[in-house]
PDB file of C-alpha atoms in Angstrom:
ATOM      1  CA  MET A   1     -55.826 -39.143 -91.194  1.00 57.00           C
ATOM      2  CA  LEU A   2     -59.520 -38.501 -90.593  1.00 60.00           C
ATOM      3  CA  SER A   3     -60.487 -40.845 -93.410  1.00 69.00           C
ATOM      4  CA  ALA A   4     -58.203 -43.556 -92.013  1.00 64.00           C
ATOM      5  CA  PHE A   5     -59.829 -43.201 -88.592  1.00 61.00           C
ATOM      6  CA  THR A   6     -63.288 -43.360 -90.164  1.00 72.00           C
ATOM      7  CA  ASN A   7     -62.361 -46.482 -92.095  1.00 68.00           C
ATOM      8  CA  SER A   8     -61.029 -48.126 -88.936  1.00 68.00           C
ATOM      9  CA  LEU A   9     -64.429 -47.678 -87.283  1.00 69.00           C
ATOM     10  CA  LYS A  10     -65.986 -49.743 -90.055  1.00 73.00           C
ATOM     11  CA  ILE A  11     -64.071 -52.821 -88.890  1.00 78.00           C
ATOM     12  CA  PRO A  12     -66.059 -54.342 -85.976  1.00 79.00           C
ATOM     13  CA  GLU A  13     -63.089 -55.810 -84.104  1.00 84.00           C
ATOM     14  CA  LEU A  14     -60.981 -52.678 -84.445  1.00 84.00           C
ATOM     15  CA  ARG A  15     -63.928 -50.454 -83.526  1.00 84.00           C
ATOM     16  CA  GLN A  16     -64.485 -52.486 -80.367  1.00 89.00           C
ATOM     17  CA  LYS A  17     -60.827 -52.118 -79.375  1.00 89.00           C
ATOM     18  CA  ILE A  18     -60.913 -48.355 -79.982  1.00 88.00           C
ATOM     19  CA  PHE A  19     -64.023 -47.808 -77.867  1.00 90.00           C
ATOM     20  CA  PHE A  20     -62.688 -50.127 -75.169  1.00 93.00           C
ATOM     21  CA  THR A  21     -59.459 -48.116 -74.997  1.00 93.00           C
ATOM     22  CA  LEU A  22     -61.315 -44.799 -74.885  1.00 92.00           C
ATOM     23  CA  ALA A  23     -63.601 -46.067 -72.112  1.00 94.00           C
ATOM     24  CA  LEU A  24     -60.677 -47.098 -69.901  1.00 94.00           C
ATOM     25  CA  LEU A  25     -58.868 -43.822 -70.560  1.00 93.00           C
ATOM     26  CA  PHE A  26     -62.035 -41.997 -69.532  1.00 93.00           C
ATOM     27  CA  ILE A  27     -62.098 -43.955 -66.255  1.00 93.00           C
ATOM     28  CA  ALA A  28     -58.473 -42.925 -65.652  1.00 91.00           C
ATOM     29  CA  ARG A  29     -59.349 -39.260 -66.143  1.00 90.00           C
ATOM     30  CA  VAL A  30     -62.349 -39.522 -63.806  1.00 90.00           C
ATOM     31  CA  GLY A  31     -60.148 -40.978 -61.064  1.00 88.00           C
ATOM     32  CA  ALA A  32     -57.681 -38.124 -61.540  1.00 87.00           C
ATOM     33  CA  ASN A  33     -60.394 -35.648 -60.521  1.00 86.00           C
ATOM     34  CA  ILE A  34     -61.995 -37.428 -57.549  1.00 86.00           C
ATOM     35  CA  PRO A  35     -60.455 -35.908 -54.389  1.00 84.00           C
ATOM     36  CA  LEU A  36     -59.201 -38.018 -51.526  1.00 83.00           C
ATOM     37  CA  PRO A  37     -61.415 -38.123 -48.432  1.00 80.00           C
ATOM     38  CA  GLY A  38     -60.430 -35.269 -46.141  1.00 75.00           C
ATOM     39  CA  VAL A  39     -58.277 -33.347 -48.644  1.00 77.00           C
ATOM     40  CA  ASP A  40     -59.098 -29.907 -50.005  1.00 73.00           C
ATOM     41  CA  PRO A  41     -56.883 -29.286 -53.066  1.00 74.00           C
ATOM     42  CA  THR A  42     -57.975 -25.664 -53.472  1.00 75.00           C
ATOM     43  CA  PRO A  43     -55.121 -24.145 -51.403  1.00 69.00           C
ATOM     44  CA  ILE A  44     -52.511 -26.066 -53.411  1.00 67.00           C
ATOM     45  CA  LYS A  45     -54.007 -24.918 -56.707  1.00 70.00           C
ATOM     46  CA  GLU A  46     -54.151 -21.307 -55.508  1.00 70.00           C
ATOM     47  CA  PHE A  47     -50.526 -21.492 -54.419  1.00 64.00           C
ATOM     48  CA  PHE A  48     -49.310 -22.817 -57.761  1.00 66.00           C
ATOM     49  CA  GLU A  49     -51.368 -20.301 -59.690  1.00 67.00           C
ATOM     50  CA  MET A  50     -49.736 -17.511 -57.706  1.00 67.00           C
ATOM     51  CA  ARG A  51     -46.277 -18.983 -58.292  1.00 61.00           C
ATOM     52  CA  GLU A  52     -46.897 -19.297 -62.028  1.00 60.00           C
ATOM     53  CA  GLN A  53     -48.004 -15.677 -62.216  1.00 59.00           C
ATOM     54  CA  SER A  54     -44.931 -14.479 -60.342  1.00 58.00           C
ATOM     55  CA  LYS A  55     -42.606 -16.691 -62.455  1.00 51.00           C
ATOM     56  CA  SER A  56     -40.537 -17.493 -59.386  1.00 48.00           C
ATOM     57  CA  ASP A  57     -40.926 -21.261 -59.093  1.00 46.00           C
ATOM     58  CA  SER A  58     -38.164 -22.976 -57.194  1.00 48.00           C
ATOM     59  CA  GLU A  59     -36.502 -26.210 -58.235  1.00 47.00           C
ATOM     60  CA  GLY A  60     -38.585 -28.182 -55.744  1.00 48.00           C
ATOM     61  CA  ASN A  61     -41.803 -26.791 -57.143  1.00 53.00           C
ATOM     62  CA  ASP A  62     -40.617 -27.530 -60.696  1.00 60.00           C
ATOM     63  CA  ILE A  63     -40.077 -31.163 -59.738  1.00 65.00           C
ATOM     64  CA  LEU A  64     -43.516 -31.337 -58.161  1.00 67.00           C
ATOM     65  CA  GLY A  65     -45.054 -29.739 -61.229  1.00 67.00           C
ATOM     66  CA  PHE A  66     -43.216 -32.207 -63.460  1.00 69.00           C
ATOM     67  CA  TYR A  67     -44.574 -35.141 -61.456  1.00 72.00           C
ATOM     68  CA  ASN A  68     -48.034 -33.592 -61.476  1.00 71.00           C
ATOM     69  CA  MET A  69     -47.866 -33.432 -65.269  1.00 72.00           C
ATOM     70  CA  PHE A  70     -47.274 -37.192 -65.471  1.00 70.00           C
ATOM     71  CA  THR A  71     -50.288 -37.794 -63.215  1.00 74.00           C
ATOM     72  CA  GLY A  72     -52.476 -35.629 -65.434  1.00 71.00           C
ATOM     73  CA  GLY A  73     -53.006 -33.048 -62.698  1.00 73.00           C
ATOM     74  CA  ALA A  74     -54.146 -35.690 -60.195  1.00 76.00           C
ATOM     75  CA  LEU A  75     -51.446 -34.783 -57.666  1.00 76.00           C
ATOM     76  CA  LEU A  76     -52.464 -31.149 -57.291  1.00 75.00           C
ATOM     77  CA  ASN A  77     -56.107 -32.243 -57.373  1.00 76.00           C
ATOM     78  CA  GLY A  78     -55.481 -34.351 -54.278  1.00 76.00           C
ATOM     79  CA  ALA A  79     -57.130 -37.145 -56.253  1.00 84.00           C
ATOM     80  CA  LEU A  80     -57.398 -40.900 -55.848  1.00 87.00           C
ATOM     81  CA  PHE A  81     -54.910 -41.345 -58.693  1.00 89.00           C
ATOM     82  CA  ALA A  82     -52.459 -38.814 -57.221  1.00 87.00           C
ATOM     83  CA  LEU A  83     -49.559 -41.292 -57.351  1.00 89.00           C
ATOM     84  CA  GLY A  84     -50.297 -42.020 -60.987  1.00 87.00           C
ATOM     85  CA  ILE A  85     -48.744 -44.950 -62.809  1.00 90.00           C
ATOM     86  CA  MET A  86     -45.208 -43.997 -61.746  1.00 90.00           C
ATOM     87  CA  PRO A  87     -44.954 -46.584 -58.896  1.00 92.00           C
ATOM     88  CA  TYR A  88     -45.556 -49.365 -61.425  1.00 93.00           C
ATOM     89  CA  ILE A  89     -42.962 -47.920 -63.792  1.00 92.00           C
ATOM     90  CA  SER A  90     -40.476 -47.625 -60.929  1.00 92.00           C
ATOM     91  CA  ALA A  91     -41.144 -51.237 -59.925  1.00 93.00           C
ATOM     92  CA  SER A  92     -40.620 -52.399 -63.511  1.00 92.00           C
ATOM     93  CA  ILE A  93     -37.276 -50.576 -63.730  1.00 92.00           C
ATOM     94  CA  ILE A  94     -36.164 -51.999 -60.377  1.00 92.00           C
ATOM     95  CA  MET A  95     -37.037 -55.525 -61.476  1.00 89.00           C
ATOM     96  CA  GLN A  96     -35.059 -55.091 -64.697  1.00 87.00           C
ATOM     97  CA  LEU A  97     -32.028 -53.844 -62.768  1.00 88.00           C
ATOM     98  CA  MET A  98     -32.333 -56.649 -60.234  1.00 87.00           C
ATOM     99  CA  GLY A  99     -32.241 -59.150 -63.102  1.00 81.00           C
ATOM    100  CA  ALA A 100     -28.618 -58.185 -63.658  1.00 82.00           C
ATOM    101  CA  VAL A 101     -27.803 -58.766 -59.976  1.00 84.00           C
ATOM    102  CA  PHE A 102     -29.801 -61.840 -58.986  1.00 83.00           C
ATOM    103  CA  PRO A 103     -29.255 -64.994 -61.111  1.00 84.00           C
ATOM    104  CA  GLN A 104     -32.738 -66.288 -60.228  1.00 84.00           C
ATOM    105  CA  LEU A 105     -34.401 -63.324 -61.908  1.00 82.00           C
ATOM    106  CA  ALA A 106     -32.050 -63.558 -64.865  1.00 81.00           C
ATOM    107  CA  ARG A 107     -33.123 -67.169 -65.400  1.00 84.00           C
ATOM    108  CA  LEU A 108     -36.773 -66.179 -65.189  1.00 83.00           C
ATOM    109  CA  GLN A 109     -36.226 -63.585 -67.914  1.00 78.00           C
ATOM    110  CA  GLN A 110     -34.905 -66.346 -70.168  1.00 82.00           C
ATOM    111  CA  GLU A 111     -37.737 -68.829 -69.543  1.00 80.00           C
ATOM    112  CA  GLY A 112     -40.128 -67.207 -71.974  1.00 78.00           C
ATOM    113  CA  GLU A 113     -43.786 -66.588 -71.161  1.00 80.00           C
ATOM    114  CA  PRO A 114     -43.878 -68.468 -67.788  1.00 84.00           C
ATOM    115  CA  GLY A 115     -40.873 -66.484 -66.592  1.00 83.00           C
ATOM    116  CA  ARG A 116     -42.363 -63.188 -67.738  1.00 84.00           C
ATOM    117  CA  GLN A 117     -45.574 -63.965 -65.872  1.00 87.00           C
ATOM    118  CA  LYS A 118     -43.655 -64.575 -62.648  1.00 88.00           C
ATOM    119  CA  ILE A 119     -41.672 -61.363 -63.104  1.00 88.00           C
ATOM    120  CA  SER A 120     -44.915 -59.484 -63.741  1.00 89.00           C
ATOM    121  CA  GLN A 121     -46.301 -60.901 -60.510  1.00 90.00           C
ATOM    122  CA  TYR A 122     -43.217 -59.825 -58.563  1.00 91.00           C
ATOM    123  CA  THR A 123     -43.481 -56.390 -60.198  1.00 92.00           C
ATOM    124  CA  ARG A 124     -47.059 -56.020 -58.944  1.00 93.00           C
ATOM    125  CA  TYR A 125     -46.018 -56.923 -55.408  1.00 94.00           C
ATOM    126  CA  LEU A 126     -43.196 -54.388 -55.548  1.00 94.00           C
ATOM    127  CA  THR A 127     -45.641 -51.797 -56.909  1.00 95.00           C
ATOM    128  CA  ILE A 128     -47.815 -52.240 -53.820  1.00 95.00           C
ATOM    129  CA  VAL A 129     -44.808 -51.684 -51.551  1.00 95.00           C
ATOM    130  CA  ILE A 130     -43.763 -48.542 -53.424  1.00 95.00           C
ATOM    131  CA  CYS A 131     -47.336 -47.217 -53.363  1.00 94.00           C
ATOM    132  CA  MET A 132     -47.601 -47.747 -49.618  1.00 94.00           C
ATOM    133  CA  VAL A 133     -44.314 -45.918 -49.008  1.00 93.00           C
ATOM    134  CA  GLN A 134     -45.084 -43.005 -51.336  1.00 90.00           C
ATOM    135  CA  GLY A 135     -48.699 -42.846 -50.211  1.00 89.00           C
ATOM    136  CA  GLY A 136     -47.637 -42.748 -46.567  1.00 88.00           C
ATOM    137  CA  LEU A 137     -45.151 -39.944 -47.202  1.00 85.00           C
ATOM    138  CA  LEU A 138     -47.722 -37.940 -49.125  1.00 82.00           C
ATOM    139  CA  ALA A 139     -50.334 -38.470 -46.422  1.00 81.00           C
ATOM    140  CA  VAL A 140     -47.928 -37.335 -43.692  1.00 78.00           C
ATOM    141  CA  ALA A 141     -46.989 -34.258 -45.724  1.00 72.00           C
ATOM    142  CA  LEU A 142     -50.638 -33.344 -46.215  1.00 69.00           C
ATOM    143  CA  ARG A 143     -51.559 -33.952 -42.593  1.00 67.00           C
ATOM    144  CA  ASP A 144     -48.616 -32.483 -40.700  1.00 60.00           C
ATOM    145  CA  SER A 145     -46.498 -30.205 -42.833  1.00 48.00           C
ATOM    146  CA  PRO A 146     -47.739 -28.661 -46.077  1.00 45.00           C
ATOM    147  CA  GLY A 147     -44.449 -26.829 -46.343  1.00 44.00           C
ATOM    148  CA  SER A 148     -42.595 -30.127 -46.664  1.00 42.00           C
ATOM    149  CA  LEU A 149     -44.689 -30.958 -49.706  1.00 44.00           C
ATOM    150  CA  ILE A 150     -44.397 -27.599 -51.446  1.00 47.00           C
ATOM    151  CA  GLN A 151     -41.453 -25.371 -50.811  1.00 48.00           C
ATOM    152  CA  GLY A 152     -42.662 -21.888 -49.994  1.00 47.00           C
ATOM    153  CA  PHE A 153     -46.193 -22.932 -49.092  1.00 47.00           C
ATOM    154  CA  ASN A 154     -47.542 -20.838 -46.246  1.00 48.00           C
ATOM    155  CA  PRO A 155     -50.510 -22.558 -44.546  1.00 45.00           C
ATOM    156  CA  LYS A 156     -51.427 -19.331 -42.751  1.00 45.00           C
ATOM    157  CA  GLU A 157     -51.814 -17.585 -46.087  1.00 46.00           C
ATOM    158  CA  PHE A 158     -53.517 -20.330 -48.066  1.00 43.00           C
ATOM    159  CA  GLY A 159     -55.296 -22.261 -45.310  1.00 44.00           C
ATOM    160  CA  ASP A 160     -55.033 -25.889 -44.275  1.00 49.00           C
ATOM    161  CA  ILE A 161     -54.883 -28.512 -46.998  1.00 50.00           C
ATOM    162  CA  VAL A 162     -56.379 -31.277 -44.922  1.00 48.00           C
ATOM    163  CA  VAL A 163     -59.916 -30.790 -43.685  1.00 47.00           C
ATOM    164  CA  PHE A 164     -60.144 -34.225 -42.087  1.00 51.00           C
ATOM    165  CA  ASP A 165     -61.130 -34.618 -38.441  1.00 54.00           C
ATOM    166  CA  PRO A 166     -57.953 -33.629 -36.535  1.00 53.00           C
ATOM    167  CA  ASN A 167     -58.934 -36.032 -33.770  1.00 59.00           C
ATOM    168  CA  SER A 168     -58.376 -38.998 -36.114  1.00 67.00           C
ATOM    169  CA  PRO A 169     -54.930 -38.466 -37.690  1.00 69.00           C
ATOM    170  CA  LEU A 170     -54.114 -42.170 -37.857  1.00 78.00           C
ATOM    171  CA  LEU A 171     -57.398 -42.898 -39.581  1.00 79.00           C
ATOM    172  CA  PHE A 172     -56.628 -40.238 -42.170  1.00 78.00           C
ATOM    173  CA  LEU A 173     -53.174 -41.744 -42.816  1.00 84.00           C
ATOM    174  CA  LEU A 174     -54.570 -45.245 -43.121  1.00 87.00           C
ATOM    175  CA  LEU A 175     -57.390 -44.267 -45.459  1.00 86.00           C
ATOM    176  CA  THR A 176     -55.118 -42.105 -47.613  1.00 87.00           C
ATOM    177  CA  VAL A 177     -52.545 -44.882 -48.048  1.00 91.00           C
ATOM    178  CA  ILE A 178     -55.282 -47.371 -48.910  1.00 92.00           C
ATOM    179  CA  PHE A 179     -56.940 -45.062 -51.429  1.00 91.00           C
ATOM    180  CA  LEU A 180     -53.672 -43.989 -53.070  1.00 91.00           C
ATOM    181  CA  THR A 181     -52.411 -47.571 -53.318  1.00 94.00           C
ATOM    182  CA  THR A 182     -55.730 -48.738 -54.726  1.00 94.00           C
ATOM    183  CA  GLY A 183     -55.725 -45.883 -57.226  1.00 92.00           C
ATOM    184  CA  SER A 184     -52.291 -46.806 -58.579  1.00 93.00           C
ATOM    185  CA  LEU A 185     -53.261 -50.478 -58.784  1.00 94.00           C
ATOM    186  CA  ILE A 186     -56.397 -49.543 -60.718  1.00 94.00           C
ATOM    187  CA  LEU A 187     -54.262 -47.546 -63.168  1.00 93.00           C
ATOM    188  CA  MET A 188     -51.890 -50.489 -63.484  1.00 93.00           C
ATOM    189  CA  TRP A 189     -54.822 -52.786 -64.228  1.00 94.00           C
ATOM    190  CA  LEU A 190     -56.277 -50.327 -66.741  1.00 94.00           C
ATOM    191  CA  GLY A 191     -52.938 -50.137 -68.529  1.00 92.00           C
ATOM    192  CA  GLU A 192     -52.659 -53.915 -68.721  1.00 92.00           C
ATOM    193  CA  GLN A 193     -56.214 -54.252 -70.022  1.00 94.00           C
ATOM    194  CA  ILE A 194     -55.595 -51.652 -72.722  1.00 93.00           C
ATOM    195  CA  THR A 195     -52.436 -53.472 -73.789  1.00 92.00           C
ATOM    196  CA  GLN A 196     -54.176 -56.852 -73.928  1.00 91.00           C
ATOM    197  CA  ARG A 197     -57.605 -55.928 -75.258  1.00 91.00           C
ATOM    198  CA  GLY A 198     -57.264 -52.401 -76.582  1.00 88.00           C
ATOM    199  CA  ILE A 199     -54.938 -50.503 -78.883  1.00 87.00           C
ATOM    200  CA  GLY A 200     -51.308 -49.725 -78.162  1.00 85.00           C
ATOM    201  CA  ASN A 201     -49.289 -49.854 -74.974  1.00 90.00           C
ATOM    202  CA  GLY A 202     -51.654 -49.111 -72.095  1.00 90.00           C
ATOM    203  CA  ILE A 203     -49.072 -47.579 -69.746  1.00 91.00           C
ATOM    204  CA  SER A 204     -47.779 -45.246 -72.437  1.00 90.00           C
ATOM    205  CA  LEU A 205     -51.309 -44.205 -73.362  1.00 91.00           C
ATOM    206  CA  LEU A 206     -52.173 -43.404 -69.742  1.00 90.00           C
ATOM    207  CA  ILE A 207     -49.090 -41.204 -69.418  1.00 88.00           C
ATOM    208  CA  THR A 208     -49.736 -39.520 -72.778  1.00 89.00           C
ATOM    209  CA  VAL A 209     -53.383 -38.770 -71.997  1.00 88.00           C
ATOM    210  CA  GLY A 210     -52.389 -37.404 -68.600  1.00 84.00           C
ATOM    211  CA  ILE A 211     -49.845 -35.050 -70.168  1.00 83.00           C
ATOM    212  CA  LEU A 212     -52.318 -33.926 -72.840  1.00 84.00           C
ATOM    213  CA  ALA A 213     -54.989 -33.318 -70.206  1.00 79.00           C
ATOM    214  CA  ASP A 214     -52.637 -31.010 -68.302  1.00 71.00           C
ATOM    215  CA  LEU A 215     -51.281 -29.334 -71.428  1.00 69.00           C
ATOM    216  CA  PRO A 216     -53.915 -26.568 -71.679  1.00 65.00           C
ATOM    217  CA  LYS A 217     -53.017 -25.370 -68.172  1.00 61.00           C
ATOM    218  CA  ALA A 218     -49.335 -25.298 -69.100  1.00 56.00           C
ATOM    219  CA  LEU A 219     -50.015 -23.319 -72.273  1.00 55.00           C
ATOM    220  CA  HIS A 220     -52.233 -20.919 -70.370  1.00 53.00           C
TER     221      HIS A 220
END
């Protein structure tokens, strides 16, 4: 396997695609560790570390941990890419299901490349809507009720998650939704660029790298 990888680097075009893919994956990992303005992820991390040590995670926390795994730890980092690529995947699934309900979409799916481009455009628009909804819910949970985000979280014990100016709650919500939506759109764009100009399926690679990045914590 090592010799095959070494030989692939000797081919200029393939080497360029490999480095291009690695560079975009690196950008995705950087975004997963840049915290949102006004969010201190330390209390969330301390809470989950305590829960892992006590081995008493509830079902709600398991679901949150599962989602965090797909974001490569970005969710518990309170990062710009906290929503991950999941809104785009959800939008793609919804568009596929809607194709069986709406004849207009079914015809687009049968028109070849022009139809696929239109469906991709609709999918991006739907991704923005999903990001705004999920980003707004996450922002409200962080601002008003940490316990609604993590079952069993005690803000008196672990401190406040949000360190933003309490006199500007609407500004915090607006900025958080904008940053989270932009982060997911950047991941969507990175995945498309990897698929078109890199190696493999970009969305699958982003999810795989995110899982692998969070794997050492899970093993520990």
